[in-house]
JSON list of N, CA and C in Angstrom, two decimals:
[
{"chain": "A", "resi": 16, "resn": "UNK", "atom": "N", "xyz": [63.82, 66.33, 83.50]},
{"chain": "A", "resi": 16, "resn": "UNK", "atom": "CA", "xyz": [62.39, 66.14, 83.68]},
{"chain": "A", "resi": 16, "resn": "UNK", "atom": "C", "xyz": [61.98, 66.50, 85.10]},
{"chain": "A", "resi": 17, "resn": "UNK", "atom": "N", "xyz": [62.97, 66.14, 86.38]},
{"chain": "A", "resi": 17, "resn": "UNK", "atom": "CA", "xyz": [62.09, 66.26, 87.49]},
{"chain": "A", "resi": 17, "resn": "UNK", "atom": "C", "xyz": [62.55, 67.84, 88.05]},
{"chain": "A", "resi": 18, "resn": "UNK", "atom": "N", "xyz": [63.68, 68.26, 87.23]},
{"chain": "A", "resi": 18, "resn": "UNK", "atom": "CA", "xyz": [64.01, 70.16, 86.98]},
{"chain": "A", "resi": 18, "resn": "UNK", "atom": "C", "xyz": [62.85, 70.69, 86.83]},
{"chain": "A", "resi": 19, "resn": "UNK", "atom": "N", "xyz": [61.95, 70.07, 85.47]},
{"chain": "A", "resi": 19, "resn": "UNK", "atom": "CA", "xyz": [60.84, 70.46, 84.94]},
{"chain": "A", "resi": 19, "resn": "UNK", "atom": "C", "xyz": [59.46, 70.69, 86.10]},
{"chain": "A", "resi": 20, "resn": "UNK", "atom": "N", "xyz": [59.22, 69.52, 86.19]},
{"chain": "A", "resi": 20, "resn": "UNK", "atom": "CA", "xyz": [58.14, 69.64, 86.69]},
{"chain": "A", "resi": 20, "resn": "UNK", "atom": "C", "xyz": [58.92, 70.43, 88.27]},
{"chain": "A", "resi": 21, "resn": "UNK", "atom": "N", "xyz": [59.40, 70.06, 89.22]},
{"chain": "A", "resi": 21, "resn": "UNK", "atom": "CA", "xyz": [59.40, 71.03, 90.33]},
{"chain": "A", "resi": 21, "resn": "UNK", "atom": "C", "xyz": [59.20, 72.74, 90.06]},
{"chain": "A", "resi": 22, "resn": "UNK", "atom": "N", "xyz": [59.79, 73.12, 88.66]},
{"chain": "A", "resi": 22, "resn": "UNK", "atom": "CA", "xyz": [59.46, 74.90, 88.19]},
{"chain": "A", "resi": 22, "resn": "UNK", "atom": "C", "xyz": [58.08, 74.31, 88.15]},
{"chain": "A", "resi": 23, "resn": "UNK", "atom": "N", "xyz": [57.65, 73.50, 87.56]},
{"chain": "A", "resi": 23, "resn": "UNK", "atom": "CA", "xyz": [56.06, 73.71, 87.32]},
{"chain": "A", "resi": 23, "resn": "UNK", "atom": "C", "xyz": [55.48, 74.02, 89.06]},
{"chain": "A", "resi": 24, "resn": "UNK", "atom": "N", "xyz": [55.69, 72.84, 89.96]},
{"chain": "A", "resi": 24, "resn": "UNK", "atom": "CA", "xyz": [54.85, 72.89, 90.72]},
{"chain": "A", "resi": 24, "resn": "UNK", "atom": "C", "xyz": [55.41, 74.74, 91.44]},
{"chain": "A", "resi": 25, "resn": "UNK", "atom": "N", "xyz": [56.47, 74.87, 91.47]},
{"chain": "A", "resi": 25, "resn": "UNK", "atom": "CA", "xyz": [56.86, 76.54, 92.31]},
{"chain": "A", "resi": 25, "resn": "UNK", "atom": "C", "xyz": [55.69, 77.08, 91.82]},
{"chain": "A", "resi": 26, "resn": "UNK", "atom": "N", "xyz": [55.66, 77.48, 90.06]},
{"chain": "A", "resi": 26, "resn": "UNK", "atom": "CA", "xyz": [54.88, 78.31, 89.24]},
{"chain": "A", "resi": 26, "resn": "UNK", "atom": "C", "xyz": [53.68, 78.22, 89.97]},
{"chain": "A", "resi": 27, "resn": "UNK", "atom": "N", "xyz": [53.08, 77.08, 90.09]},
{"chain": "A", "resi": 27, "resn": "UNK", "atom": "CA", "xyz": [51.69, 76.56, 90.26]},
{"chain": "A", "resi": 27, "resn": "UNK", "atom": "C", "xyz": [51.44, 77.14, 91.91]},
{"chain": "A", "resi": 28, "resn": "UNK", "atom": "N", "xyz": [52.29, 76.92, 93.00]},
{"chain": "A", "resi": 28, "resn": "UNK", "atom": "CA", "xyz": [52.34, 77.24, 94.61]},
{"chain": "A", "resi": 28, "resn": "UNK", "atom": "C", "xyz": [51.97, 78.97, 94.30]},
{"chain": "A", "resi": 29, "resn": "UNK", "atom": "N", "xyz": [52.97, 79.28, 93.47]},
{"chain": "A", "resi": 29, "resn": "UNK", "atom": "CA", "xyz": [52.80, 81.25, 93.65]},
{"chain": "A", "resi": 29, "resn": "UNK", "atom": "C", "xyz": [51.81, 81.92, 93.33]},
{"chain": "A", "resi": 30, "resn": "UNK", "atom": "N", "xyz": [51.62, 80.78, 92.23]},
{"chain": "A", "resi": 30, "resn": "UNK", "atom": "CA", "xyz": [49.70, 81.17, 91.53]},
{"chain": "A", "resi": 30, "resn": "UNK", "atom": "C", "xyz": [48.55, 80.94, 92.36]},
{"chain": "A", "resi": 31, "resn": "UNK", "atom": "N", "xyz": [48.84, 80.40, 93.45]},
{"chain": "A", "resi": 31, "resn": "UNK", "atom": "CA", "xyz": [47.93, 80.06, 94.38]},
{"chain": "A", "resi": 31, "resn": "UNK", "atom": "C", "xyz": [46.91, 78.78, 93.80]},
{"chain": "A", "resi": 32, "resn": "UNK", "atom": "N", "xyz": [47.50, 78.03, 93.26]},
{"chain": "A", "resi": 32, "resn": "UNK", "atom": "CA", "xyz": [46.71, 77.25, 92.43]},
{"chain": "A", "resi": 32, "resn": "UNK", "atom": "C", "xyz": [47.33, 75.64, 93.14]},
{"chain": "A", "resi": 33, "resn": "UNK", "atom": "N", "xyz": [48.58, 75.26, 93.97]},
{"chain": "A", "resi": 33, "resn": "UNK", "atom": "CA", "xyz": [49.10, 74.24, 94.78]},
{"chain": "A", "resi": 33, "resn": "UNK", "atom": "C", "xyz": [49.23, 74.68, 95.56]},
{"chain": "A", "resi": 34, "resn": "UNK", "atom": "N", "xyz": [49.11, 73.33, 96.99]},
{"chain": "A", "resi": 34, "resn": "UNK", "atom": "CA", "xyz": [49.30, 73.84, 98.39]},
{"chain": "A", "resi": 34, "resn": "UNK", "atom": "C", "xyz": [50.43, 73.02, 98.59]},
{"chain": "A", "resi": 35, "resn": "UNK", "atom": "N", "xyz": [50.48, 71.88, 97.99]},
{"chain": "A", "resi": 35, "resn": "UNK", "atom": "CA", "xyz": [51.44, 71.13, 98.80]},
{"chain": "A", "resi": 35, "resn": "UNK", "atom": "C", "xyz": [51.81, 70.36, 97.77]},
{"chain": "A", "resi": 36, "resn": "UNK", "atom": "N", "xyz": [53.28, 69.77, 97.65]},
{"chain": "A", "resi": 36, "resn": "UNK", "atom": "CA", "xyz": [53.51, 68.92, 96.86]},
{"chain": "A", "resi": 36, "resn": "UNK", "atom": "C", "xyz": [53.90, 67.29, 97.74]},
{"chain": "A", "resi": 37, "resn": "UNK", "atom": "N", "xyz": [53.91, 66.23, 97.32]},
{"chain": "A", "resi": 37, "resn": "UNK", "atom": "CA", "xyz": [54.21, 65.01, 97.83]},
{"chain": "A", "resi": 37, "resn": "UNK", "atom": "C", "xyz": [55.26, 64.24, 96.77]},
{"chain": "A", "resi": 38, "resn": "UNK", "atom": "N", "xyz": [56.71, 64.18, 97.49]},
{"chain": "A", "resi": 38, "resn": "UNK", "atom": "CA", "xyz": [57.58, 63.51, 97.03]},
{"chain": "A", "resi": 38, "resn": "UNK", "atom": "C", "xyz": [58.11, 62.10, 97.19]},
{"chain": "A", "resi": 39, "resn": "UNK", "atom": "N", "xyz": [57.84, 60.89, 96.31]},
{"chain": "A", "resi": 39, "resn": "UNK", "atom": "CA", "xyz": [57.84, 59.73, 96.87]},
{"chain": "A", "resi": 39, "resn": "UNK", "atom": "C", "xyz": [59.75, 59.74, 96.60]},
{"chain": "A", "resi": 40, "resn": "UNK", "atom": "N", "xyz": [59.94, 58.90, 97.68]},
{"chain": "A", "resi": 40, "resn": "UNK", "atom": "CA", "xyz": [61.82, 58.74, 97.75]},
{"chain": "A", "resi": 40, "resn": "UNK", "atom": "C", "xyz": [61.94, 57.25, 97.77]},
{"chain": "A", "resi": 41, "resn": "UNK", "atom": "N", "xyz": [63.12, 56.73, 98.23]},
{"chain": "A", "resi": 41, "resn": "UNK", "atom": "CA", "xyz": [63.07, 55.20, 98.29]},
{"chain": "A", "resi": 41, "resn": "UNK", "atom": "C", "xyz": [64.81, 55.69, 99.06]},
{"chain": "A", "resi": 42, "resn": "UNK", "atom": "N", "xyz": [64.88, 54.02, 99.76]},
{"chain": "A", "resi": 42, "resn": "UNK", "atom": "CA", "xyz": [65.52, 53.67, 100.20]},
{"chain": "A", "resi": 42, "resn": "UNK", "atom": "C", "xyz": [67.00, 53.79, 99.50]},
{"chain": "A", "resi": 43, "resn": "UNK", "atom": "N", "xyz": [66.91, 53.93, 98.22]},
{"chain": "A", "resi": 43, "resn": "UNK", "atom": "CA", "xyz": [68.29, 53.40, 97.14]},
{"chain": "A", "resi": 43, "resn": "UNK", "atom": "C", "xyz": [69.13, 54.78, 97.54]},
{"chain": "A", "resi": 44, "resn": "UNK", "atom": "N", "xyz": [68.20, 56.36, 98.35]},
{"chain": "A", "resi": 44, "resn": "UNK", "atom": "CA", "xyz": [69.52, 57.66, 98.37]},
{"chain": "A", "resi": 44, "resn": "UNK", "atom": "C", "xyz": [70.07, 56.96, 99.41]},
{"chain": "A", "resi": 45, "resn": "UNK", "atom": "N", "xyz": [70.15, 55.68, 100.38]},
{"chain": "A", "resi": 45, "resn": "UNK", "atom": "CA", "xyz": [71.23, 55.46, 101.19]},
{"chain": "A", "resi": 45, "resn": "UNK", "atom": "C", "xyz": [71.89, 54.03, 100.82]},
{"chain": "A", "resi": 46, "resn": "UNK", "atom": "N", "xyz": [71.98, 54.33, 99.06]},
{"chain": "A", "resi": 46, "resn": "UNK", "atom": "CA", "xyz": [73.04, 52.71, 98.96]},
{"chain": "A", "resi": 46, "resn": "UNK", "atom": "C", "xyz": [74.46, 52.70, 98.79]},
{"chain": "A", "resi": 47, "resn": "UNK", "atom": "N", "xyz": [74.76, 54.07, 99.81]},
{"chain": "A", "resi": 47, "resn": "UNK", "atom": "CA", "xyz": [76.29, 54.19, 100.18]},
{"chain": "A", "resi": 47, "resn": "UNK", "atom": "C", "xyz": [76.41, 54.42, 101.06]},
{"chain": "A", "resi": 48, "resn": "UNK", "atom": "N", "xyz": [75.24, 54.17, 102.12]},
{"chain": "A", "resi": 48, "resn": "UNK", "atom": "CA", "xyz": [75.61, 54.73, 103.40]},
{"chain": "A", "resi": 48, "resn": "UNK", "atom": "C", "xyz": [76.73, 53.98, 104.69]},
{"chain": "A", "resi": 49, "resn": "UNK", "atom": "N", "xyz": [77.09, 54.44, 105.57]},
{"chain": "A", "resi": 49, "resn": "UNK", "atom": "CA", "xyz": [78.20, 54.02, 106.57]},
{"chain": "A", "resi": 49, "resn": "UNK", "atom": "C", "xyz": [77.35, 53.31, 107.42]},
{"chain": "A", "resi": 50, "resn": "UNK", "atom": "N", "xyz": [76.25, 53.84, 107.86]},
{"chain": "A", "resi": 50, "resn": "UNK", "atom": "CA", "xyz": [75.68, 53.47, 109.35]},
{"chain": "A", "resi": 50, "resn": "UNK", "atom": "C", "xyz": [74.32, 52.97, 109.09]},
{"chain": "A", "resi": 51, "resn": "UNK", "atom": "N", "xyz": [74.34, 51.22, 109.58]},
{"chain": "A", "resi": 51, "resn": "UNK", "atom": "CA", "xyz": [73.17, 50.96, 109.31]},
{"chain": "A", "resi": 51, "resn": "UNK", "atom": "C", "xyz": [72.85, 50.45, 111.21]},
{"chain": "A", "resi": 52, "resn": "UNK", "atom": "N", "xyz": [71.32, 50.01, 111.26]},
{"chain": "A", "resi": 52, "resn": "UNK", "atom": "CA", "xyz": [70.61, 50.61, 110.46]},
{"chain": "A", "resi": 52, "resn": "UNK", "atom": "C", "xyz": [70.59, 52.30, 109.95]},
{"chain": "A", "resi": 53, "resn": "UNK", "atom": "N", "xyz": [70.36, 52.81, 109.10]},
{"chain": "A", "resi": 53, "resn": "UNK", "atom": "CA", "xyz": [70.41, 54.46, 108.47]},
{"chain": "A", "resi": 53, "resn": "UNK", "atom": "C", "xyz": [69.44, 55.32, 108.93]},
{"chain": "A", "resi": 54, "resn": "UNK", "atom": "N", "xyz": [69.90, 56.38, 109.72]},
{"chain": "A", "resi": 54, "resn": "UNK", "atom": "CA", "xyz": [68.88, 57.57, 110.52]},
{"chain": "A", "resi": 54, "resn": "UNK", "atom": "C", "xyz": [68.85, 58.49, 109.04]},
{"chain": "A", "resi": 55, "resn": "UNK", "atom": "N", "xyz": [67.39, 58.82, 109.06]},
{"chain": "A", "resi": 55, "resn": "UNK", "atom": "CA", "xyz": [67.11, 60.00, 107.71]},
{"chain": "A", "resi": 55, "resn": "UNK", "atom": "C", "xyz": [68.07, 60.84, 107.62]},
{"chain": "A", "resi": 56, "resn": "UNK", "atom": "N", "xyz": [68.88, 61.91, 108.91]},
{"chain": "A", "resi": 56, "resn": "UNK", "atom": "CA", "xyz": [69.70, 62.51, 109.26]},
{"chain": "A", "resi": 56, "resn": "UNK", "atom": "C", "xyz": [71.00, 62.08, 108.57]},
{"chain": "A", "resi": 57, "resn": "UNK", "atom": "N", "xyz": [71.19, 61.31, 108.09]},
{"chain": "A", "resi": 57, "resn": "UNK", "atom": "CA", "xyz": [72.79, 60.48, 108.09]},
{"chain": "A", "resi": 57, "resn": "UNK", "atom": "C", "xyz": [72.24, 60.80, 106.18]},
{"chain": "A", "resi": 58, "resn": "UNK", "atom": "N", "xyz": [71.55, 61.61, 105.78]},
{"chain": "A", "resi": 58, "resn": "UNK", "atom": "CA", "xyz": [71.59, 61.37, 104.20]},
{"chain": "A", "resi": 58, "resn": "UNK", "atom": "C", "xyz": [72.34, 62.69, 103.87]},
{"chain": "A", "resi": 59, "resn": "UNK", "atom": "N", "xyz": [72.58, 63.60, 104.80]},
{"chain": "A", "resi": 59, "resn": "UNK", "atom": "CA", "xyz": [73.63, 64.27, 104.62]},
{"chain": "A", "resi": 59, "resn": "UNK", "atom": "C", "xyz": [75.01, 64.10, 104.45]},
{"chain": "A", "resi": 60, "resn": "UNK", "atom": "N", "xyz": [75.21, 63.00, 105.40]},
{"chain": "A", "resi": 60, "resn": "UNK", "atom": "CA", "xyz": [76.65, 62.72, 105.54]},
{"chain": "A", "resi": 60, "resn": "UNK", "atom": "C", "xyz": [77.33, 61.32, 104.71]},
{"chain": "A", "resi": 61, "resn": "UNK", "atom": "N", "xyz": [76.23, 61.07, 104.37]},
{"chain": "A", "resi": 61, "resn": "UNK", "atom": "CA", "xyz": [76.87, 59.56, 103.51]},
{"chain": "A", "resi": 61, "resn": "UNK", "atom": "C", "xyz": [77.04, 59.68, 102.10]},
{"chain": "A", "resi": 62, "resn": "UNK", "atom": "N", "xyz": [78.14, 59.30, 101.51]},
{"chain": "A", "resi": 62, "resn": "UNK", "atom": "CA", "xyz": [78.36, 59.39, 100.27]},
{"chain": "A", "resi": 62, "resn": "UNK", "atom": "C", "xyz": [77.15, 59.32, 99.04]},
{"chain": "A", "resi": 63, "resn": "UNK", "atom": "N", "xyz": [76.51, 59.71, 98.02]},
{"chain": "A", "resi": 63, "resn": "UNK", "atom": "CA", "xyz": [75.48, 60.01, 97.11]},
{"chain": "A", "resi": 63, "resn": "UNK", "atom": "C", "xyz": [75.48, 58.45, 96.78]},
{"chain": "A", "resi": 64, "resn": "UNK", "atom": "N", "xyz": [74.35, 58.13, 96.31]},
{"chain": "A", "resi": 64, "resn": "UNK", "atom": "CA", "xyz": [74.44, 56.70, 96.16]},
{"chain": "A", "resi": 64, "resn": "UNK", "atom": "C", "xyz": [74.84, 56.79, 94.15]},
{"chain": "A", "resi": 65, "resn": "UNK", "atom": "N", "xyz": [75.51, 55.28, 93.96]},
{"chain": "A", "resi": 65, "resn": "UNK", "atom": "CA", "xyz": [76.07, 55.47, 92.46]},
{"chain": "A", "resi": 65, "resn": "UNK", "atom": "C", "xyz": [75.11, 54.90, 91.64]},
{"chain": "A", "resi": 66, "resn": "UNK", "atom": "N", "xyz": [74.02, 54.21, 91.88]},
{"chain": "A", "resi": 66, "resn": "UNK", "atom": "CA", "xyz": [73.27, 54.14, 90.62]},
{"chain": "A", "resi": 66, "resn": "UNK", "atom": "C", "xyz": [72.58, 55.58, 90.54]},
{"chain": "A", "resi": 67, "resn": "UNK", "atom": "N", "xyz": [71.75, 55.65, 88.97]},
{"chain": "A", "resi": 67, "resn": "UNK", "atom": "CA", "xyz": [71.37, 56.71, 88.65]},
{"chain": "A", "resi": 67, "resn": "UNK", "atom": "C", "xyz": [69.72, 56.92, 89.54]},
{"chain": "A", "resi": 68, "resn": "UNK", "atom": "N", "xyz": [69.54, 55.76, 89.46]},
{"chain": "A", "resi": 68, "resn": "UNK", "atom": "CA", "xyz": [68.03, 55.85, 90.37]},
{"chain": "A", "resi": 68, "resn": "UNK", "atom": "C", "xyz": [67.82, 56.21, 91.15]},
{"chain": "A", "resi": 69, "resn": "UNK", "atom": "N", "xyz": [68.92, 56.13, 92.37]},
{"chain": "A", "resi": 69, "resn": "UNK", "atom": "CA", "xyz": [68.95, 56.30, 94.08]},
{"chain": "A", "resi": 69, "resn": "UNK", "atom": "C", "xyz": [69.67, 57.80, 93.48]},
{"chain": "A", "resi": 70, "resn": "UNK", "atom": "N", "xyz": [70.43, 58.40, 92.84]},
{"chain": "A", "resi": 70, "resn": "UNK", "atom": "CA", "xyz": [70.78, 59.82, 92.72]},
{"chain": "A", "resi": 70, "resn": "UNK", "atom": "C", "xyz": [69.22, 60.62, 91.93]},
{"chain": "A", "resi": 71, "resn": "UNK", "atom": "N", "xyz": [68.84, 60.06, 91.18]},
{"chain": "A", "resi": 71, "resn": "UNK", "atom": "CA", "xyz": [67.75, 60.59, 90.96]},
{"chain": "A", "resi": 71, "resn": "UNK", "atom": "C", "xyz": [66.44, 61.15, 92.23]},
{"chain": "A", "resi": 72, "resn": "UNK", "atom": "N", "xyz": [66.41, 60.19, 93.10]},
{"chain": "A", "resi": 72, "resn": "UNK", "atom": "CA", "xyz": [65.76, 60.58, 94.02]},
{"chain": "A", "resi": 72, "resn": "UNK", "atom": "C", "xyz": [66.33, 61.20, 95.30]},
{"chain": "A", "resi": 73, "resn": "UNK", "atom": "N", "xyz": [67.59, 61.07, 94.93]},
{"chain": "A", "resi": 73, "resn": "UNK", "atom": "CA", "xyz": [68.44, 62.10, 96.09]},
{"chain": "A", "resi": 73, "resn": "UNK", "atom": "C", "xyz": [67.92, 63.27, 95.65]},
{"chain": "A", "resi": 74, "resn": "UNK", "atom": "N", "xyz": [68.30, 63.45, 94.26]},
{"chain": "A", "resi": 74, "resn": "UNK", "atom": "CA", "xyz": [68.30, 65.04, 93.69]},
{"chain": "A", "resi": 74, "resn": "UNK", "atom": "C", "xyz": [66.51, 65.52, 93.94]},
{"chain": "A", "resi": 75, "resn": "UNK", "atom": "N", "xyz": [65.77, 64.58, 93.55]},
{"chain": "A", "resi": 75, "resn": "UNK", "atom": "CA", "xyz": [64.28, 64.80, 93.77]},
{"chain": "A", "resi": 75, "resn": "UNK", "atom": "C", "xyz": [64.07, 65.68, 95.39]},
{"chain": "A", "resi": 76, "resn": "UNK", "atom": "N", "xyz": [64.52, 65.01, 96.62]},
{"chain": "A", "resi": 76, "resn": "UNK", "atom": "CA", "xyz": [64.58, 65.12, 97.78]},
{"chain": "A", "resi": 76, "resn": "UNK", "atom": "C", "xyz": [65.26, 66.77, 97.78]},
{"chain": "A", "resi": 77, "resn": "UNK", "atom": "N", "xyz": [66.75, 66.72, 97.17]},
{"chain": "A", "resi": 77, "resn": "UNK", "atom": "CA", "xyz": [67.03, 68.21, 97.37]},
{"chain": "A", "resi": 77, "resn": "UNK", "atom": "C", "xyz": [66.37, 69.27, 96.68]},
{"chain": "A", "resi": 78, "resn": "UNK", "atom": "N", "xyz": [65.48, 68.92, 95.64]},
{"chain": "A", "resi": 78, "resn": "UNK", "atom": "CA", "xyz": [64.42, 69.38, 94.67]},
{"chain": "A", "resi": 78, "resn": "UNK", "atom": "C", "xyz": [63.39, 70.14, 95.94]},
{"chain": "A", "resi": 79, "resn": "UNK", "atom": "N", "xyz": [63.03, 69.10, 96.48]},
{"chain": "A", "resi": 79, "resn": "UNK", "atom": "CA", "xyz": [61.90, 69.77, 97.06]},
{"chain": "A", "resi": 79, "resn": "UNK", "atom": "C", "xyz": [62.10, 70.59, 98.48]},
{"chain": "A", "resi": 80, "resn": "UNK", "atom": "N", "xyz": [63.60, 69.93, 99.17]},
{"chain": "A", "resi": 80, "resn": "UNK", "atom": "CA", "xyz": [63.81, 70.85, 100.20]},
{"chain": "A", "resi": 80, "resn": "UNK", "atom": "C", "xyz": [64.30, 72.85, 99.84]},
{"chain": "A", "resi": 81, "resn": "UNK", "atom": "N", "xyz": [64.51, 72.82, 98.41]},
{"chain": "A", "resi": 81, "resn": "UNK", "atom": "CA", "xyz": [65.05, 73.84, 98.31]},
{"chain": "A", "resi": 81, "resn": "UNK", "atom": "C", "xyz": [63.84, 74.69, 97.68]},
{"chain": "A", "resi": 82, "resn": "UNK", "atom": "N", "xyz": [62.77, 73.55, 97.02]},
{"chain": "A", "resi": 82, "resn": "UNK", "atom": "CA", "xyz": [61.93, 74.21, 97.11]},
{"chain": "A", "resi": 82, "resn": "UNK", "atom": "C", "xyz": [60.91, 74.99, 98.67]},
{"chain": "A", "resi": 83, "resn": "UNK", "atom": "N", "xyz": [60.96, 74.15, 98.95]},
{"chain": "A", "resi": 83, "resn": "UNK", "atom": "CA", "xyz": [60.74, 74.80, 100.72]},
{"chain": "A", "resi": 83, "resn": "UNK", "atom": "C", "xyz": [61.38, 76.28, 100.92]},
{"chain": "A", "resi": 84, "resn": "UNK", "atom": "N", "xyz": [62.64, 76.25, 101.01]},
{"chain": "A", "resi": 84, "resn": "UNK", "atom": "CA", "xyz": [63.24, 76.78, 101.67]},
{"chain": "A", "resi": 84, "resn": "UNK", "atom": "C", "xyz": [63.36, 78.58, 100.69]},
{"chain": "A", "resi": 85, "resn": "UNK", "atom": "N", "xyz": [63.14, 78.23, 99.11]},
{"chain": "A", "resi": 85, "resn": "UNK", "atom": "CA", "xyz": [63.21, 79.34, 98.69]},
{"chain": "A", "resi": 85, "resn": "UNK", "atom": "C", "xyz": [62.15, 79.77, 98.26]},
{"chain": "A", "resi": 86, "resn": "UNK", "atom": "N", "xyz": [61.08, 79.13, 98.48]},
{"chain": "A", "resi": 86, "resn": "UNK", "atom": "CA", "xyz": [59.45, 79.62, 98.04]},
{"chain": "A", "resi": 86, "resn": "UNK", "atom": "C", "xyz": [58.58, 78.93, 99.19]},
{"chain": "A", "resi": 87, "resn": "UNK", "atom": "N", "xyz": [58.85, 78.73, 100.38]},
{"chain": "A", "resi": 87, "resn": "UNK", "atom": "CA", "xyz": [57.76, 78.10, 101.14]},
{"chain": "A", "resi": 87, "resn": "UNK", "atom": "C", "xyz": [56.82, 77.20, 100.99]},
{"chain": "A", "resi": 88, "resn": "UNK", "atom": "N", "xyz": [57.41, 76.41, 99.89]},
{"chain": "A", "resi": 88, "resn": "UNK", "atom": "CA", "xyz": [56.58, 75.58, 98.94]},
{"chain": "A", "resi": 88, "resn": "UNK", "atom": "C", "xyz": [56.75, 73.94, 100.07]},
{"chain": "A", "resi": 89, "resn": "UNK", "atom": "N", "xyz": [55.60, 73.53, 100.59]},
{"chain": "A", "resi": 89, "resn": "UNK", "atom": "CA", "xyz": [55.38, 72.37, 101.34]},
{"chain": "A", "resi": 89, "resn": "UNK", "atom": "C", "xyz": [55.37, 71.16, 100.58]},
{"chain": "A", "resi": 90, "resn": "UNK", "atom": "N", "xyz": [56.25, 70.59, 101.25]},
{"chain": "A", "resi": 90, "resn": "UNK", "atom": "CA", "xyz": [56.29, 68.94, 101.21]},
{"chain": "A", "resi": 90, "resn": "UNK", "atom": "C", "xyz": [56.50, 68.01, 101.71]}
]
């Protein structure tokens, strides 16, 4: 589902029809982290968190940075 809609919003950015998307995250992509308190920076390096929720919004997060990065798509 959130595969889904991110093609939607790309589709929608190229059509000139979105400017920006807004991704809400939560705290749960660092419920494996090493170093607290947790620098945003450190969500690279800390193990994926194991519930499905906090990986869900990990993946959301790499959702939208890659949307950035391969369509200039803002978020």
């Amino acid at each position: 589902i959130a595969a889904a809609h991110f093609d939607a919003a790309i589709y929608a950015y190229r059509k000139g029809w979105l400017k920006k998307i807004n991704v809400i995250s939560s705290s749960m992509v660092f419920e494996n982290a090493t170093i607290f308190p947790t620098p945003e920076k450190h969500i690279t390096e800390c193990p994926p968190p194991t519930s499905t929720y906090g990986f869900q919004k990990l993946a959301c997060e790499y959702f939208a940075h890659g949307a950035y990065e391969q369509y200039g798509l803002p978020y």
